[in-house]
CSV table of N, CA and C in Angstrom, one decimal:
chain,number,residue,atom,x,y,z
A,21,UNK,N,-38.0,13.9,22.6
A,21,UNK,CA,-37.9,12.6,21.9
A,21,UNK,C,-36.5,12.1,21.8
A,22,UNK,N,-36.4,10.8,21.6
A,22,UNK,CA,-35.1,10.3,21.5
A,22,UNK,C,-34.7,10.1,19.9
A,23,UNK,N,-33.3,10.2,19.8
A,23,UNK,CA,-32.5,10.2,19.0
A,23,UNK,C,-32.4,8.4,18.7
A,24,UNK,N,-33.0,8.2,17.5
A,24,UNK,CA,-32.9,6.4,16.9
A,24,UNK,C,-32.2,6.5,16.1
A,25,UNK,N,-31.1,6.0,16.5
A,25,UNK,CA,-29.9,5.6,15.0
A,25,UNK,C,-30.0,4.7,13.9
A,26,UNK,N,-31.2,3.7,14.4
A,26,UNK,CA,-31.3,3.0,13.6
A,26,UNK,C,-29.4,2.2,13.0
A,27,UNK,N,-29.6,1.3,12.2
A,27,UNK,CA,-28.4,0.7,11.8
A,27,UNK,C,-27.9,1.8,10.8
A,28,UNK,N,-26.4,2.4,11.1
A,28,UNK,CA,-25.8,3.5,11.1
A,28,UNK,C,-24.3,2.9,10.8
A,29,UNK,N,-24.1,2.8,9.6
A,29,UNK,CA,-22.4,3.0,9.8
A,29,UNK,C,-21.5,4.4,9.7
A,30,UNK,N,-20.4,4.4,10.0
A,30,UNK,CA,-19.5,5.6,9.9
A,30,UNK,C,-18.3,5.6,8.7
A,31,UNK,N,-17.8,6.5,8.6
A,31,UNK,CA,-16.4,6.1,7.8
A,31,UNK,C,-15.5,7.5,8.5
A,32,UNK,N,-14.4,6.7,8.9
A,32,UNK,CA,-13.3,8.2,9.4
A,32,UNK,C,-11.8,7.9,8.2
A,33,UNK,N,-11.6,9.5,8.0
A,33,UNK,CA,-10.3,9.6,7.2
A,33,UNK,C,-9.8,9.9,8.1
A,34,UNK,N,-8.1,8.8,7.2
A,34,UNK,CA,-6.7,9.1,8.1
A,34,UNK,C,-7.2,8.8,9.1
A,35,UNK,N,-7.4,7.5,9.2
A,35,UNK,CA,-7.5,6.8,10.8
A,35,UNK,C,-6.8,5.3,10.6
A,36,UNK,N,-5.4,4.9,11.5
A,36,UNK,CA,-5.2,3.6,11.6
A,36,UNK,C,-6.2,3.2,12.8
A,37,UNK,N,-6.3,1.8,12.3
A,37,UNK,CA,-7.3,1.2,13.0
A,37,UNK,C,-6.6,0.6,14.3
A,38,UNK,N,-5.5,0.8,14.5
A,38,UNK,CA,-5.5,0.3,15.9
A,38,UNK,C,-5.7,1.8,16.8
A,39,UNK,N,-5.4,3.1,16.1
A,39,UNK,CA,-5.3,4.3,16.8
A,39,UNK,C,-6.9,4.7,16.4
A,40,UNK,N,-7.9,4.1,16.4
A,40,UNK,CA,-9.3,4.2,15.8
A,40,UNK,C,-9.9,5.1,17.4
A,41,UNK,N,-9.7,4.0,18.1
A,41,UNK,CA,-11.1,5.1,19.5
A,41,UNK,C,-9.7,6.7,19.7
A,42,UNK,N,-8.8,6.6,19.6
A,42,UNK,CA,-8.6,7.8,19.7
A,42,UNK,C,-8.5,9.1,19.0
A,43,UNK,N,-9.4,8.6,17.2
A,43,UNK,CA,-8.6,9.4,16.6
A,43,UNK,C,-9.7,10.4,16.6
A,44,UNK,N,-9.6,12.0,16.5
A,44,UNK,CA,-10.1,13.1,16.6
A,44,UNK,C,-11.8,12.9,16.1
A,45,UNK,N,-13.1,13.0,16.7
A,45,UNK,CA,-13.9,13.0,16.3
A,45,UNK,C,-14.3,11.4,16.7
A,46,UNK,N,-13.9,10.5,17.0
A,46,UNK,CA,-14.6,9.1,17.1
A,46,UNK,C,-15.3,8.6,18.1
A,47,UNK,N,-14.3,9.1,19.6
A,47,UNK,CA,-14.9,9.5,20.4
A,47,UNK,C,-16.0,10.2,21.0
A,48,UNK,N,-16.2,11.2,20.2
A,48,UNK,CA,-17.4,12.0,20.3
A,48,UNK,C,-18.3,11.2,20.1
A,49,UNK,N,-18.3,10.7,19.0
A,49,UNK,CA,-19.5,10.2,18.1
A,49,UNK,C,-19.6,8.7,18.5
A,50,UNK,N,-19.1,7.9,19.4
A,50,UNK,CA,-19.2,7.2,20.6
A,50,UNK,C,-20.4,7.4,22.0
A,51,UNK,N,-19.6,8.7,22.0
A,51,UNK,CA,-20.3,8.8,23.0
A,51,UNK,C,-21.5,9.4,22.6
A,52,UNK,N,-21.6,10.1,21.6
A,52,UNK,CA,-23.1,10.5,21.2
A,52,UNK,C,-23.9,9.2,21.1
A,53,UNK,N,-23.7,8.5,20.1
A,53,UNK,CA,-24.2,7.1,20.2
A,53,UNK,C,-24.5,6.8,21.3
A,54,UNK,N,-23.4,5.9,22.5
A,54,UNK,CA,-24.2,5.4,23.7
A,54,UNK,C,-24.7,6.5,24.2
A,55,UNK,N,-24.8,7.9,24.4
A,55,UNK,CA,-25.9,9.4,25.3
A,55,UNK,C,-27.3,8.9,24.5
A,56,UNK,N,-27.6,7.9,23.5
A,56,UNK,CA,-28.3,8.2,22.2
A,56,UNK,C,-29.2,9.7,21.9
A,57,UNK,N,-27.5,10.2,21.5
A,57,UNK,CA,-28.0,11.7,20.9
A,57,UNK,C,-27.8,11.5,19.5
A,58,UNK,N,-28.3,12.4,19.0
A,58,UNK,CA,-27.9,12.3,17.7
A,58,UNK,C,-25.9,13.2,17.3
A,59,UNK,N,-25.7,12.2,16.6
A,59,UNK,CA,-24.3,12.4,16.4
A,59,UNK,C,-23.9,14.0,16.0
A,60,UNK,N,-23.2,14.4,16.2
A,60,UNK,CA,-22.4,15.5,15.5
A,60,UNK,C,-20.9,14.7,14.7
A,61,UNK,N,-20.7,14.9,13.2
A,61,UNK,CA,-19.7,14.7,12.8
A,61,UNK,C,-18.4,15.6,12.9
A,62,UNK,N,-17.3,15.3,13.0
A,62,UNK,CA,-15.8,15.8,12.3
A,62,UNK,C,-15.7,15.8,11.1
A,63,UNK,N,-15.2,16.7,10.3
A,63,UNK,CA,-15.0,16.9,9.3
A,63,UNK,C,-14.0,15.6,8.9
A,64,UNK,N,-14.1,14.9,9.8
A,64,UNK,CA,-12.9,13.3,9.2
A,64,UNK,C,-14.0,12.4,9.4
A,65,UNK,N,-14.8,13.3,9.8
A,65,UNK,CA,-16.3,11.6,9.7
A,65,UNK,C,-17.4,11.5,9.0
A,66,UNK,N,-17.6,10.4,8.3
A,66,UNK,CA,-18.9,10.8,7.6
A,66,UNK,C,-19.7,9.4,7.7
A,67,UNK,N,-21.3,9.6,7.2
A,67,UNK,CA,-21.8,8.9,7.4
A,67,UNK,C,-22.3,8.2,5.7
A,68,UNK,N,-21.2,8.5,4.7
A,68,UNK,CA,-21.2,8.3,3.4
A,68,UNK,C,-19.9,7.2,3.3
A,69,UNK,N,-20.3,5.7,2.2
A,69,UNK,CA,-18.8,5.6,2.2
A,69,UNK,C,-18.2,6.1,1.1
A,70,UNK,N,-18.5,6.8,-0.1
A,70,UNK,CA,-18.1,7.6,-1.0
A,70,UNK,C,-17.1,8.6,0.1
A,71,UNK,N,-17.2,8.6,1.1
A,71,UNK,CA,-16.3,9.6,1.8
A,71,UNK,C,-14.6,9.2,1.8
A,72,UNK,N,-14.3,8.0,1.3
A,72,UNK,CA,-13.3,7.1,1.8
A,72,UNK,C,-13.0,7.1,0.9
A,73,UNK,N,-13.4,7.6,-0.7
A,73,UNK,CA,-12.6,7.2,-1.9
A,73,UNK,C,-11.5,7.9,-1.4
A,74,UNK,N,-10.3,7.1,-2.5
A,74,UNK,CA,-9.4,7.6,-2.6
A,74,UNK,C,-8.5,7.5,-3.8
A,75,UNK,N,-7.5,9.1,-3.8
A,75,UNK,CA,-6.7,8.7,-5.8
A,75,UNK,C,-5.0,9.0,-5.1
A,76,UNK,N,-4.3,8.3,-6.0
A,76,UNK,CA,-3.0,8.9,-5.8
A,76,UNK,C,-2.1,8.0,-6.8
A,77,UNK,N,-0.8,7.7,-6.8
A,77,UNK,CA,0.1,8.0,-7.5
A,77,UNK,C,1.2,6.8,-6.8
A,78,UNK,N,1.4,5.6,-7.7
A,78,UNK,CA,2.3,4.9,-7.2
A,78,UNK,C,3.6,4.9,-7.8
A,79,UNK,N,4.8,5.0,-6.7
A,79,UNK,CA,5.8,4.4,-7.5
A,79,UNK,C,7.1,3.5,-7.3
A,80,UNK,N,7.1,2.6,-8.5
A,80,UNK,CA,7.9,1.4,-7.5
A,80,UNK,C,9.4,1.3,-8.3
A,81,UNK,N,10.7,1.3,-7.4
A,81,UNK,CA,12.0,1.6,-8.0
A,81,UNK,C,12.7,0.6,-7.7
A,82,UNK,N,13.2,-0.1,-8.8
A,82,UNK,CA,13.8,-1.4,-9.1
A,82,UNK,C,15.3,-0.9,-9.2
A,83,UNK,N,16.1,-0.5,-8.5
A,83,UNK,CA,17.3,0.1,-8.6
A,83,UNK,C,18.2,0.3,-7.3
A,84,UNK,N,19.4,0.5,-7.4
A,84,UNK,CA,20.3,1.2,-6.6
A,84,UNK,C,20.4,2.5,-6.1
A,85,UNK,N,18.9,3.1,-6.1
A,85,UNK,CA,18.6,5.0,-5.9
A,85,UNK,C,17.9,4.7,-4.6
A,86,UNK,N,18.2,5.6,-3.7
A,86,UNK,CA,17.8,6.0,-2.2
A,86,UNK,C,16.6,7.4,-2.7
A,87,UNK,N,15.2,6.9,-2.2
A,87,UNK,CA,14.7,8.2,-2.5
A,87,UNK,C,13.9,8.2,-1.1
A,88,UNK,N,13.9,10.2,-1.4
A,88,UNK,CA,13.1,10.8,-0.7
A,88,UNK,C,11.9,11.4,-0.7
A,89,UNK,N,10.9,11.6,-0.2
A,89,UNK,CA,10.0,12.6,-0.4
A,89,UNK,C,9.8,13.7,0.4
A,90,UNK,N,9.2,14.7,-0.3
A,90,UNK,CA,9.2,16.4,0.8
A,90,UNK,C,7.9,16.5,0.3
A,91,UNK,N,6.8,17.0,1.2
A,91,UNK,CA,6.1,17.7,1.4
A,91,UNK,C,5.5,18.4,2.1
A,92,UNK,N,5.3,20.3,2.2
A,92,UNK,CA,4.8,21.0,3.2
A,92,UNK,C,5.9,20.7,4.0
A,93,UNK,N,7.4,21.3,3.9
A,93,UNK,CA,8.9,20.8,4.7
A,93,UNK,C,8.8,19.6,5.6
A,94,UNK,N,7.8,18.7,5.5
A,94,UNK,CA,8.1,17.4,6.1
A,94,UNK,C,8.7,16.5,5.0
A,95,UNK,N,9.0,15.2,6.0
A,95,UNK,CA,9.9,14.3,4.9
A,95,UNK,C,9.5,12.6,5.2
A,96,UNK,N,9.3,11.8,4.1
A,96,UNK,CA,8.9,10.0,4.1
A,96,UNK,C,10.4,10.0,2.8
A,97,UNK,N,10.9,8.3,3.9
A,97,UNK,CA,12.3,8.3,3.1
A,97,UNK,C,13.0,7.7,4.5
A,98,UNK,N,14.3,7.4,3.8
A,98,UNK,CA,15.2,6.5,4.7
A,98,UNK,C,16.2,7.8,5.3
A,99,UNK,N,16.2,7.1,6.6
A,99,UNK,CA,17.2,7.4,7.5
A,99,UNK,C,17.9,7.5,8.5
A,100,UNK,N,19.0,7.2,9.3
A,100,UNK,CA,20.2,6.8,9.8
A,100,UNK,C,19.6,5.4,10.5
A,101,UNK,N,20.7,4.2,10.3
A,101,UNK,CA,20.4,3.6,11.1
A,101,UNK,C,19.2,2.4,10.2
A,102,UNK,N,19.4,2.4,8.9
A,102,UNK,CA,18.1,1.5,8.0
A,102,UNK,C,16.9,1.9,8.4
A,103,UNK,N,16.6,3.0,9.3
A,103,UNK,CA,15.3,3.4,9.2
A,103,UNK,C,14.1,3.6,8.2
A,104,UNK,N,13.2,4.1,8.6
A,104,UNK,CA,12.6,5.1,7.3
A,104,UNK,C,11.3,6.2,8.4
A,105,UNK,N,11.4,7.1,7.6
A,105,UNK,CA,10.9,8.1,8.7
A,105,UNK,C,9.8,8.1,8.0
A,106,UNK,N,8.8,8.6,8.6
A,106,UNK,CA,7.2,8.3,8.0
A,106,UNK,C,6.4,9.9,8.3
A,107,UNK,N,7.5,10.5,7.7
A,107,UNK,CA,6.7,11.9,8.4
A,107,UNK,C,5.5,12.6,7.4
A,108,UNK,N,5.4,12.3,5.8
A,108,UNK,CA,4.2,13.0,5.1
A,108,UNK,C,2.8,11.9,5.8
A,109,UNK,N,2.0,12.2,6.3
A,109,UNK,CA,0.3,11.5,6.3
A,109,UNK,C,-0.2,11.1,5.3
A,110,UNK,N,-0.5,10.0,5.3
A,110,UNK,CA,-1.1,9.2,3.9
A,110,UNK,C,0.1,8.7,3.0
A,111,UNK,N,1.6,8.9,3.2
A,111,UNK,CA,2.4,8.2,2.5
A,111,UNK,C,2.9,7.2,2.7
A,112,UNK,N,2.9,6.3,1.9
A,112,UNK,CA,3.3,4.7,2.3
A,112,UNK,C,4.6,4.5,1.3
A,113,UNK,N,5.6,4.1,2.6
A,113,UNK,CA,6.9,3.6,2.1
A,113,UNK,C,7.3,2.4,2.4
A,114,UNK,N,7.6,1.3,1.5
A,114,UNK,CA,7.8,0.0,1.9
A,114,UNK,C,9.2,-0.6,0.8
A,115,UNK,N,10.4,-0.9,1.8
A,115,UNK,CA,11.2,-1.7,0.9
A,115,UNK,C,11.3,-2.9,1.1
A,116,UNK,N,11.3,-3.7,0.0
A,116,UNK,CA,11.2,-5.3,-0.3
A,116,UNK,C,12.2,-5.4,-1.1
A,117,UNK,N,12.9,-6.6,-0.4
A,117,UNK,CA,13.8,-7.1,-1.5
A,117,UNK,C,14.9,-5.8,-2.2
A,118,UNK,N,14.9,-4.9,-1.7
A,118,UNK,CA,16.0,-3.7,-2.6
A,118,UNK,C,14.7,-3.0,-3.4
A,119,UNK,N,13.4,-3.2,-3.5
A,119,UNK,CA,12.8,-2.2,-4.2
A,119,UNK,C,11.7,-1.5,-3.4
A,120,UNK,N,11.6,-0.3,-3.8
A,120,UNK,CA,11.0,0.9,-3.1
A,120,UNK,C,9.7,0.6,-3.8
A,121,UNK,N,8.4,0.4,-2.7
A,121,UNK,CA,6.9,0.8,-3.5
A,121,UNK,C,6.5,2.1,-2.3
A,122,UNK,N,6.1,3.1,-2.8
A,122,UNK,CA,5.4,4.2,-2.4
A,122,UNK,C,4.6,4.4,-2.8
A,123,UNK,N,3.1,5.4,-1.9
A,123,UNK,CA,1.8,5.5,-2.7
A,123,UNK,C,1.8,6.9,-2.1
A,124,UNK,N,1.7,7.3,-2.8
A,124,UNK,CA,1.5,9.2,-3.0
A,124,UNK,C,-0.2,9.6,-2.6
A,125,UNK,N,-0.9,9.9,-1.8
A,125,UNK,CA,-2.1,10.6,-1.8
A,125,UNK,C,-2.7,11.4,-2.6
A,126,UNK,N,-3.4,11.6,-3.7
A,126,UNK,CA,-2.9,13.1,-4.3
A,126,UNK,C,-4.8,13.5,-4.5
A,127,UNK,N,-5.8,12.9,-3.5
A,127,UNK,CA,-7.2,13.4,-3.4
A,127,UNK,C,-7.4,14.4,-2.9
A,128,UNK,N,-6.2,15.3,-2.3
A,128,UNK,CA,-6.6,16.3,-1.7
A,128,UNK,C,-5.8,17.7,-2.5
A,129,UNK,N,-5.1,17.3,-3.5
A,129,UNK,CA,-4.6,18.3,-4.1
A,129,UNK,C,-2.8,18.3,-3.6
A,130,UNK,N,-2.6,17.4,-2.7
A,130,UNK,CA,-0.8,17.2,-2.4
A,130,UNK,C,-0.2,17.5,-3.4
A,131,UNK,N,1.4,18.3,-2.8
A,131,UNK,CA,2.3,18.3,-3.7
A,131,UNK,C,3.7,17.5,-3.5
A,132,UNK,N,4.1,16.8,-3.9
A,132,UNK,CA,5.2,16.3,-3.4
A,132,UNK,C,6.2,16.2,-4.3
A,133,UNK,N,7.7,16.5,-3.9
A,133,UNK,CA,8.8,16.8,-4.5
A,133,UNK,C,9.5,15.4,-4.1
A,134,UNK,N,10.0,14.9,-5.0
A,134,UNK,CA,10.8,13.6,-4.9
A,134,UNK,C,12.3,14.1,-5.6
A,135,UNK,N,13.2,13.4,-4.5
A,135,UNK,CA,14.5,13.6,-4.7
A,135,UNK,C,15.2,12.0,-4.4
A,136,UNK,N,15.6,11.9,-5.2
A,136,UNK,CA,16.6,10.5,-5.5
A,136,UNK,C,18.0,10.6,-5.8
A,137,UNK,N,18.9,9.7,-5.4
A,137,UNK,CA,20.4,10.2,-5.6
A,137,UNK,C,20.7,8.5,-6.0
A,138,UNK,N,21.3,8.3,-6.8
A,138,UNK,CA,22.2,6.6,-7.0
A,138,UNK,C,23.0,6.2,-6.0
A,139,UNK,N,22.8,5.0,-5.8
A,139,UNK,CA,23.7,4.6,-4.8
A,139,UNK,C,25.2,4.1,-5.4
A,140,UNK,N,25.0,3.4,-6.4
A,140,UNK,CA,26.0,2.9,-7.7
A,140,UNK,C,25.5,2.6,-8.9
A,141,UNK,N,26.5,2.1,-9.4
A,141,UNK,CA,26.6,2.3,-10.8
A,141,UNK,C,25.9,1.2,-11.6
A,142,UNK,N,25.2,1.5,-12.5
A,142,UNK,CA,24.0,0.7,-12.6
A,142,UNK,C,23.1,1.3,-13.7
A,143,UNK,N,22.0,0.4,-13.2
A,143,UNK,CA,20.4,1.2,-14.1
A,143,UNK,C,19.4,1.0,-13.3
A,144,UNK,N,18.5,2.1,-13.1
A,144,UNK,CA,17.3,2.0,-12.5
A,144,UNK,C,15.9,1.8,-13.3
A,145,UNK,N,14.9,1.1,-12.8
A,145,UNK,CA,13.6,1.3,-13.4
A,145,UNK,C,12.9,1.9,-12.5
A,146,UNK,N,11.9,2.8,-13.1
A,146,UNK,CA,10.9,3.6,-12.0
A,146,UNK,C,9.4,3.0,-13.2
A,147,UNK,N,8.6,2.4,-12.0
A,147,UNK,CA,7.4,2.5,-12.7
A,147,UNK,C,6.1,3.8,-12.2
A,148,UNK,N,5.6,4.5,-12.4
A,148,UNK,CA,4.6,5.5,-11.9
A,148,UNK,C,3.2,5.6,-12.8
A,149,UNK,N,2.2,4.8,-11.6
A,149,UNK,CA,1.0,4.5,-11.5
A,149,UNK,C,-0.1,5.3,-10.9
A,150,UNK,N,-1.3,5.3,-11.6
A,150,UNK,CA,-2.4,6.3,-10.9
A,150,UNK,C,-3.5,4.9,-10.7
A,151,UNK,N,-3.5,5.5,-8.9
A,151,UNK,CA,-4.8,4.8,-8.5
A,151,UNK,C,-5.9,5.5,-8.6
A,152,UNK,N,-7.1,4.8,-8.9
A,152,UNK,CA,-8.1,5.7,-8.3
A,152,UNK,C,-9.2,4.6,-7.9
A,153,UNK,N,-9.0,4.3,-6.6
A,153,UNK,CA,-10.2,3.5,-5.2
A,153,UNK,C,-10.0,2.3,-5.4
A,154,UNK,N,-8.7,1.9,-5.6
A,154,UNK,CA,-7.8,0.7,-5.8
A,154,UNK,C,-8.1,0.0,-7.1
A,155,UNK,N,-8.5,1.0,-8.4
A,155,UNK,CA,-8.2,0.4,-9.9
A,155,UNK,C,-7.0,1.3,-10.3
A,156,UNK,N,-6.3,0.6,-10.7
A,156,UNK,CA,-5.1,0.7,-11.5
A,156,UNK,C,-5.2,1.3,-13.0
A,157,UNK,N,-4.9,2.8,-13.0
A,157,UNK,CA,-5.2,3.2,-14.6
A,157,UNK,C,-3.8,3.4,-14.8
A,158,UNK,N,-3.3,4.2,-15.4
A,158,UNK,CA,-2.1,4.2,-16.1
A,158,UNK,C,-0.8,4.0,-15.6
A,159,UNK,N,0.1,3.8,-16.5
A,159,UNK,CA,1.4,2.9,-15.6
A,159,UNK,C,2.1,3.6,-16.8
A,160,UNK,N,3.0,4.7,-16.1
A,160,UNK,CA,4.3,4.9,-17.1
A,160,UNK,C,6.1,4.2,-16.9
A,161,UNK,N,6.5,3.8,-17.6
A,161,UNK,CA,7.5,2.8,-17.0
A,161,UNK,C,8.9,3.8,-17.6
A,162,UNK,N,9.3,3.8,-16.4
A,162,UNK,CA,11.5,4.1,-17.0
A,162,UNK,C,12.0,2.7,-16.7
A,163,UNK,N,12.3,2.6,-17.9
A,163,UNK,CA,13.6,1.3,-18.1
A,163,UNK,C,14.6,1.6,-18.1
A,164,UNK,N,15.8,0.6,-17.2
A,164,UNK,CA,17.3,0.8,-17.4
A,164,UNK,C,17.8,1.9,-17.9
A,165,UNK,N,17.3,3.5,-17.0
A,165,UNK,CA,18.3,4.5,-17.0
A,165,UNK,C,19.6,4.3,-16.3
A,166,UNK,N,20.3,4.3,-16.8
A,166,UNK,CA,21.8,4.5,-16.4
A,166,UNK,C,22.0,5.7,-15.4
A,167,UNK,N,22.7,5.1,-14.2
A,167,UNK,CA,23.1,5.8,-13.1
A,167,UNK,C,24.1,5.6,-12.3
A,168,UNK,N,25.1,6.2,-11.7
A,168,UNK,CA,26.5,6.3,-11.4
A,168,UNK,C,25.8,6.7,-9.8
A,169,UNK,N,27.0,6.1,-8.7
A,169,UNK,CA,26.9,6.7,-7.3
A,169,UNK,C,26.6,8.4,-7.6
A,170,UNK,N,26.0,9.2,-6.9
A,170,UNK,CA,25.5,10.5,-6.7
A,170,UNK,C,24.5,10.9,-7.8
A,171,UNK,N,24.1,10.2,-8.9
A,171,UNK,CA,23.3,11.0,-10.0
A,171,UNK,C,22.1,11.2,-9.0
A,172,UNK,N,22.1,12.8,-9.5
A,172,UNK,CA,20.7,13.2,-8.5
A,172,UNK,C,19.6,13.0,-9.3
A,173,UNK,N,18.0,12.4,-9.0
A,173,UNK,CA,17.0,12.3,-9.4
A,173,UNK,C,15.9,13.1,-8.9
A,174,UNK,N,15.4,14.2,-9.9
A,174,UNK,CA,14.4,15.2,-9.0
A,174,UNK,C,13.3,15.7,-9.8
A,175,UNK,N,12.2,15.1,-8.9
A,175,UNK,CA,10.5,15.8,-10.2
A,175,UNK,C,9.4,15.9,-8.5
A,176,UNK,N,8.3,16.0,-9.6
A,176,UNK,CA,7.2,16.6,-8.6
A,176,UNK,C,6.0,16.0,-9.2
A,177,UNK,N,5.4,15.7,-7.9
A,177,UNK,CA,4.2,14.2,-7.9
A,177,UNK,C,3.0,15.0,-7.6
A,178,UNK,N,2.1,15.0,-8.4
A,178,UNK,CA,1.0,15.5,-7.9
A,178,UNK,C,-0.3,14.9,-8.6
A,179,UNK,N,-2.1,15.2,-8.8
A,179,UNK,CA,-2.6,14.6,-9.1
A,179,UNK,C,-2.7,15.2,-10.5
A,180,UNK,N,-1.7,16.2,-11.0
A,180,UNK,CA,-1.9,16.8,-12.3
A,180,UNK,C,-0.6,16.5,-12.9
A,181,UNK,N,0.4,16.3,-12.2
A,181,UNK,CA,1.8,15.9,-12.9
A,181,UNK,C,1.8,15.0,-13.9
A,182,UNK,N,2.5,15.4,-14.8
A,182,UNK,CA,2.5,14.5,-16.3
A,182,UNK,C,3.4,13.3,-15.6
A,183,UNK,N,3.3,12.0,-16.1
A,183,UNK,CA,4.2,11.0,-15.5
A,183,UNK,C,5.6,11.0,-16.5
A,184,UNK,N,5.2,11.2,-17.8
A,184,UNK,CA,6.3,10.8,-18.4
A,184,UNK,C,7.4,12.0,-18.4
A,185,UNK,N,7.5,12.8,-17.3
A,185,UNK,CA,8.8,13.8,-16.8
A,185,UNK,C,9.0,13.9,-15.6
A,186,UNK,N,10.4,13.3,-15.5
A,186,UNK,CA,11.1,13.6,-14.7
A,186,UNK,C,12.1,14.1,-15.2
C-alpha cells in the first residue's frame, strides 16, 4: 500500500530558514515525502507545533558595559574589529543605537555565564525579562548603577536563575 500524507505540516528546531533544505533531517523527510513513504522524523522534527514552543530570558543594556556570554566554553559577544561573534545556538545579540538586546534560550535547561566590564564612567541600566512563546512575564529592572571604565559585571542566566542577583 501507499503511504498518504494527506495535508501534513512539519516544524524543525534551530533551523534558519534560509539554511532550511539543508538543515539535518529535512532533507530526508523531503525525500520521504516525494518517494511517498511514510516519513521518518529527526529528533529536530516534528509533526506537533507545540514542538516549537519556546522560553528564555531577555536582556536589554542601556549603558557604557561591553558584554559577553559563555556557554559549554563557547562565546556570543563583541569582538575585534566591531564584530560580534555568534557562537552560543539560539543566542541573539543585537546592538542598536549603544544598547545591547540579547535573548537567552533557557527551554532546554542552558547555562549561561555573563560577564560585563564598563566601558566608562557612568551608570548602566540592565532590564531582564522571561519569555515564554513570545508573552512577556516578568521584567526585573537595574537602574543607574554606577560604573567606572573596568567595573567587572558577572552572574548566571538560566531558566531557574533569580533575576533580581547579580
Amino acid at each position: 500500500s501507499q503511504y498518504s500524507p494527506g495535508a501534513k505540516n512539519y516544524y524543525v528546531k534551530n533551523a534558519n530558514h534560509s539554511e532550511l533544505p539543508s538543515t539535518d533531517g529535512v532533507r530526508e523527510l523531503i525525500l520521504d515525502i516525494l518517494n511517498n513513504t511514510a516519513p521518518v522524523l529527526e529528533n529536530n522534527v516534528s509533526n506537533s507545533s507545540g514542538f516549537c514552543n519556546f522560553k528564555g530570558k531577555t536582556l536589554t543594556w542601556k549603558s557604557p558595559v561591553e558584554v559577553h556570554i559563555y556557554s559549554g566554553g563557547l562565546h556570543t559577544g563583541p569582538i575585534e574589529n566591531n564584530g560580534i561573534e555568534y557562537g552560543i545556538p539560539g543566542v541573539n545579540y543585537d546592538v542598536i543605537g549603544g544598547k545591547k538586546f540579547i535573548y537567552l534560550p533557557t527551554d532546554e535547561g542552558q547555562i549561561y555565564n555573563i560577564q560585563a566590564i564598563g566601558e566608562a564612567q557612568g551608570t548602566f541600566d540592565l532590564l531582564i525579562g522571561e519569555n515564554d512563546n513570545g508573552n512577556d512575564l516578568n521584567t526585573f529592572v537595574y537602574n543607574d548603577l554606577p560604573i567606572v571604565e573596568g567595573t567587572p559585571i558577572s552572574f548566571d542566566v538560566s531558566e531557574t536563575s533569580i533575576n533580581s542577583e547579580i
